Amino acid sequence: MTTGSTLLLVAHGSRDPRHAATVTDLAALVRAQRPDLSVEVGYLDHCAPRIPQVLESLGGRPVAPPREPAAPAWFRDQVVAIPLLLNHAFHARSDIPAVLAEAASRQHGLTVRQGAVLGPSPLLLDALDRRLAETGVRPSARTGVVLAAAGSSDPAANAVTREVAADWQRTRGWGAVEVAHASAAPPRVADAVAALRARGLTDIAVAPYLLAPGLLPDRIAAEASAAGVDTVAAPLGATPELARLLLRRHDEALRTATRRASLAA
């Protein structure tokens, strides 16, 4: 969809410089896949530019250069904000909508729509497969995988991660996939590794279900090593699959906006 809107990648931010570097690389991949789309990055915390700064810059200039045929005015001044989150938990429900609404209220004529979070999606499973393949591990009935997520205090969010693990095992042919959390709630990596070994699986790998390097991926790697697992994939990071998924979420949000505009008309 080439509409003249702006895709705003909303990242949490981190004091670890690897986080922002990964987000920058991911944004570059999105631009490469759709060169005519304006793509910006805004952070909730720790990194610059913050979300209000980005929306202020967009409110002060045309979202896209003139084009033939021109996009409708309500698209040209529209920002689609996609949270760089794998689950619809606290940040997607509370922090991000509040920051977007407050910042957008100061920009006359700029419409900001929050799209869906990234997960769940088969494209995320493709990215997980890619990261494990980079370590030499491919789906096999002899291999058990720990899907190591951040974890949440929201039981519903953790339940979604378990559904992702079950889908990954069922559709890709792994011997088993066990969930572990790096924070907030059990089980931890050692628990998941023990569960896989109890099922008779000796070929075990750990796949961080996280977007960028930082404290939690480092913790996951350390816990895997302590549990006797040497194979730990990189975080999902800047992959073509994530770039395609961001564009899909952008297009879904615009299709929803189009339907609503048609109904209103």
Coordinates of C-alpha atoms in Angstrom, one line a residue:
M1 CA 0.0 0.0 0.0
T2 CA 1.5 3.3 -1.0
T3 CA -0.6 6.0 0.6
G4 CA 1.7 8.7 1.8
S5 CA 1.3 7.8 5.4
T6 CA 4.2 7.5 7.8
L7 CA 5.1 4.3 9.6
L8 CA 6.3 5.1 13.1
L9 CA 8.2 2.2 14.8
V10 CA 7.6 2.6 18.5
A11 CA 10.5 1.1 20.6
H12 CA 10.8 1.0 24.3
G13 CA 14.4 2.1 24.4
S14 CA 17.4 0.9 26.5
R15 CA 20.6 2.1 28.0
D16 CA 22.3 -0.7 26.1
P17 CA 23.4 0.9 22.7
R18 CA 22.9 -2.5 21.0
H19 CA 19.1 -1.9 21.3
A20 CA 19.0 1.3 19.4
A21 CA 21.5 0.0 16.8
T22 CA 19.1 -3.0 16.2
V23 CA 16.1 -0.7 15.8
T24 CA 18.0 1.5 13.4
D25 CA 18.9 -1.5 11.3
L26 CA 15.4 -2.8 11.3
A27 CA 14.0 0.5 10.1
A28 CA 16.5 0.5 7.3
L29 CA 15.3 -3.0 6.2
V30 CA 11.7 -1.7 6.2
R31 CA 12.7 1.3 4.0
A32 CA 14.5 -1.1 1.7
Q33 CA 11.5 -3.3 1.3
R34 CA 9.2 -0.3 0.6
P35 CA 11.3 2.7 -0.5
D36 CA 8.2 5.0 -1.1
L37 CA 7.1 4.7 2.6
S38 CA 8.2 7.2 5.1
V39 CA 9.6 5.3 8.1
E40 CA 10.5 6.9 11.5
V41 CA 11.6 5.6 14.9
G42 CA 10.4 6.9 18.3
Y43 CA 11.3 5.7 21.8
L44 CA 9.4 5.6 25.0
D45 CA 12.5 5.9 27.2
H46 CA 16.3 6.0 27.4
C47 CA 16.9 6.7 23.7
A48 CA 16.3 9.6 21.3
P49 CA 14.3 10.7 19.5
R50 CA 11.3 10.3 21.9
I51 CA 7.9 9.8 20.4
P52 CA 6.7 13.5 21.0
Q53 CA 9.8 14.8 19.2
V54 CA 9.0 12.6 16.2
L55 CA 5.4 13.6 16.0
E56 CA 6.3 17.2 16.4
S57 CA 8.6 16.9 13.4
L58 CA 5.9 15.2 11.3
G59 CA 3.3 17.8 12.3
G60 CA 5.6 20.5 11.0
R61 CA 6.2 19.1 7.5
P62 CA 4.3 17.2 4.8
V63 CA 4.3 13.5 5.5
A64 CA 5.1 12.6 1.9
P65 CA 6.2 14.6 -1.2
P66 CA 3.6 15.4 -3.8
R67 CA 2.8 12.4 -6.0
E68 CA 0.5 11.5 -8.9
P69 CA -2.1 10.6 -8.1
A70 CA -2.1 12.3 -4.8
A71 CA -3.1 10.3 -1.7
P72 CA -6.3 11.4 0.1
A73 CA -5.6 14.3 2.6
W74 CA -6.6 12.1 5.5
F75 CA -3.9 9.6 4.6
R76 CA -1.2 12.2 3.9
D77 CA -1.4 13.5 7.4
Q78 CA -1.7 10.1 9.0
V79 CA 0.9 8.3 11.2
V80 CA 0.6 4.6 11.8
A81 CA 2.4 3.7 15.0
I82 CA 3.4 0.1 15.3
P83 CA 4.8 -1.0 18.8
L84 CA 8.0 -3.1 18.6
L85 CA 6.4 -5.5 21.0
L86 CA 5.8 -9.2 20.7
N87 CA 2.8 -9.3 23.0
H88 CA -0.2 -7.1 23.8
A89 CA 0.7 -6.5 27.4
F90 CA 1.1 -3.4 29.6
H91 CA 3.1 -1.1 27.2
A92 CA 0.8 -1.8 24.3
R93 CA -2.3 -1.2 26.4
S94 CA -1.3 1.7 28.5
D95 CA 2.1 3.5 28.0
I96 CA 2.1 3.7 24.3
P97 CA -1.5 4.8 23.7
A98 CA -1.1 7.5 26.4
V99 CA 2.1 8.9 25.0
L100 CA 0.8 8.8 21.4
A101 CA -2.5 10.5 22.4
E102 CA -0.9 13.2 24.4
A103 CA 1.8 14.0 21.7
A104 CA -0.7 13.9 18.9
S105 CA -3.1 16.3 20.7
R106 CA -0.4 19.0 20.2
Q107 CA -0.1 18.5 16.4
H108 CA -3.1 20.0 14.6
G109 CA -4.2 18.0 11.6
L110 CA -2.0 15.0 12.3
T111 CA -3.9 11.7 12.8
V112 CA -2.0 9.0 14.7
R113 CA -3.3 5.5 14.7
Q114 CA -1.8 2.7 16.8
G115 CA -1.5 -0.6 15.0
A116 CA -1.3 -4.1 16.3
V117 CA 1.8 -5.5 18.1
L118 CA 4.0 -7.9 16.2
G119 CA 2.9 -11.2 17.7
P120 CA 1.7 -13.7 17.2
S121 CA 2.6 -14.3 13.5
P122 CA 4.0 -17.0 11.4
L123 CA 6.6 -14.5 10.3
L124 CA 8.0 -14.4 13.8
L125 CA 8.3 -18.2 13.6
D126 CA 10.2 -17.8 10.4
A127 CA 12.6 -15.3 12.1
L128 CA 13.1 -17.7 15.0
D129 CA 13.9 -20.5 12.5
R130 CA 16.4 -18.2 10.8
R131 CA 18.2 -17.3 14.0
L132 CA 18.5 -21.0 15.0
A133 CA 19.7 -21.9 11.5
E134 CA 22.5 -19.4 11.9
T135 CA 23.7 -21.5 14.8
G136 CA 23.5 -24.7 12.7
V137 CA 20.2 -25.9 14.3
R138 CA 17.3 -26.8 12.1
P139 CA 13.9 -28.3 12.9
S140 CA 14.2 -32.0 13.9
A141 CA 12.1 -34.4 16.0
R142 CA 15.3 -35.0 18.0
T143 CA 15.8 -31.4 19.0
G144 CA 14.1 -29.6 21.8
V145 CA 14.0 -25.8 21.9
V146 CA 13.5 -23.3 24.8
L147 CA 11.5 -20.3 23.6
A148 CA 12.9 -17.7 26.1
A149 CA 10.6 -14.7 26.3
A150 CA 10.8 -11.7 28.6
G151 CA 7.9 -12.8 30.7
S152 CA 5.0 -10.7 32.0
S153 CA 3.1 -10.1 35.2
D154 CA 0.0 -10.5 33.0
P155 CA -1.0 -14.2 32.8
A156 CA -2.8 -13.7 29.5
A157 CA 0.4 -12.4 27.9
N158 CA 2.3 -15.5 29.1
A159 CA -0.5 -17.7 27.8
V160 CA -0.1 -16.2 24.3
T161 CA 3.7 -17.1 24.5
R162 CA 2.8 -20.7 25.3
E163 CA 0.5 -20.7 22.3
V164 CA 3.3 -19.5 20.1
A165 CA 5.5 -22.3 21.4
A166 CA 2.9 -24.9 20.7
D167 CA 2.3 -23.5 17.2
W168 CA 6.1 -23.5 16.6
Q169 CA 6.5 -27.1 17.6
R170 CA 3.4 -28.2 15.7
T171 CA 4.1 -26.4 12.4
R172 CA 7.9 -26.7 12.2
G173 CA 8.6 -30.2 13.4
W174 CA 10.6 -29.6 16.5
G175 CA 10.7 -32.5 19.0
A176 CA 9.4 -30.1 21.7
V177 CA 9.3 -26.4 22.5
E178 CA 9.2 -25.3 26.1
V179 CA 8.7 -21.7 27.3
A180 CA 11.0 -19.9 29.7
H181 CA 10.8 -16.3 31.0
A182 CA 13.8 -14.0 31.7
S183 CA 11.8 -12.0 34.3
A184 CA 8.4 -11.4 36.0
A185 CA 7.2 -15.0 36.2
P186 CA 8.5 -18.6 36.1
P187 CA 9.6 -20.9 34.5
R188 CA 13.2 -20.0 34.0
V189 CA 15.6 -21.3 31.3
A190 CA 16.9 -24.1 33.6
D191 CA 13.3 -25.3 34.3
A192 CA 12.6 -25.5 30.5
V193 CA 15.8 -27.3 29.8
A194 CA 15.0 -29.8 32.6
A195 CA 11.5 -30.4 31.1
L196 CA 13.0 -31.1 27.6
R197 CA 15.6 -33.5 29.1
A198 CA 12.8 -35.3 31.0
R199 CA 11.2 -35.9 27.6
G200 CA 14.3 -37.7 26.4
L201 CA 15.6 -34.8 24.3
T202 CA 19.4 -34.3 24.4
D203 CA 19.8 -31.9 21.5
I204 CA 18.7 -28.6 23.0
A205 CA 18.9 -25.0 21.8
V206 CA 17.7 -21.8 23.3
A207 CA 15.9 -19.2 21.1
P208 CA 15.4 -15.7 22.7
Y209 CA 11.9 -14.5 21.9
L210 CA 13.1 -10.9 22.1
L211 CA 13.7 -8.2 19.6
A212 CA 17.1 -6.8 20.4
P213 CA 20.2 -7.5 22.5
G214 CA 20.3 -6.2 26.0
L215 CA 19.9 -7.2 29.7
L216 CA 17.3 -9.9 29.2
P217 CA 19.0 -11.7 26.2
D218 CA 22.3 -11.6 28.2
R219 CA 20.5 -13.1 31.2
I220 CA 19.0 -15.9 29.0
A221 CA 22.4 -16.7 27.5
A222 CA 24.0 -16.9 31.0
E223 CA 21.1 -19.1 32.3
A224 CA 21.5 -21.4 29.3
S225 CA 25.2 -21.8 29.9
A226 CA 24.6 -22.6 33.6
A227 CA 22.0 -25.3 32.5
G228 CA 24.6 -26.9 30.2
V229 CA 23.2 -25.6 26.9
D230 CA 25.8 -24.1 24.6
T231 CA 23.5 -23.3 21.6
V232 CA 21.8 -19.9 22.0
A233 CA 20.4 -18.1 19.0
A234 CA 20.6 -14.3 18.6
P235 CA 17.5 -12.2 19.4
L236 CA 15.1 -11.7 16.5
G237 CA 16.6 -8.4 15.6
A238 CA 16.8 -6.9 12.1
T239 CA 15.5 -9.7 9.9
P240 CA 13.6 -9.5 6.6
E241 CA 10.8 -11.4 8.3
L242 CA 10.3 -8.6 10.9
A243 CA 10.5 -6.0 8.3
R244 CA 7.7 -7.7 6.3
L245 CA 5.7 -8.1 9.5
L246 CA 6.0 -4.4 10.3
L247 CA 4.8 -3.5 6.8
R248 CA 1.9 -6.0 7.2
R249 CA 0.8 -4.4 10.5
H250 CA 1.0 -0.9 8.8
D251 CA -1.1 -2.1 5.9
E252 CA -3.7 -3.7 8.2
A253 CA -4.1 -0.5 10.1
L254 CA -4.6 1.5 6.9
R255 CA -7.2 -1.0 5.6
T256 CA -9.1 -0.7 8.9
A257 CA -8.9 3.1 8.6
T258 CA -10.2 2.9 5.0
R259 CA -13.1 0.7 5.9
R260 CA -14.1 3.1 8.7
A261 CA -13.8 6.1 6.4
S262 CA -16.0 4.4 3.9
L263 CA -18.6 3.6 6.5
A264 CA -18.5 7.2 7.8
A265 CA -18.9 8.5 4.2

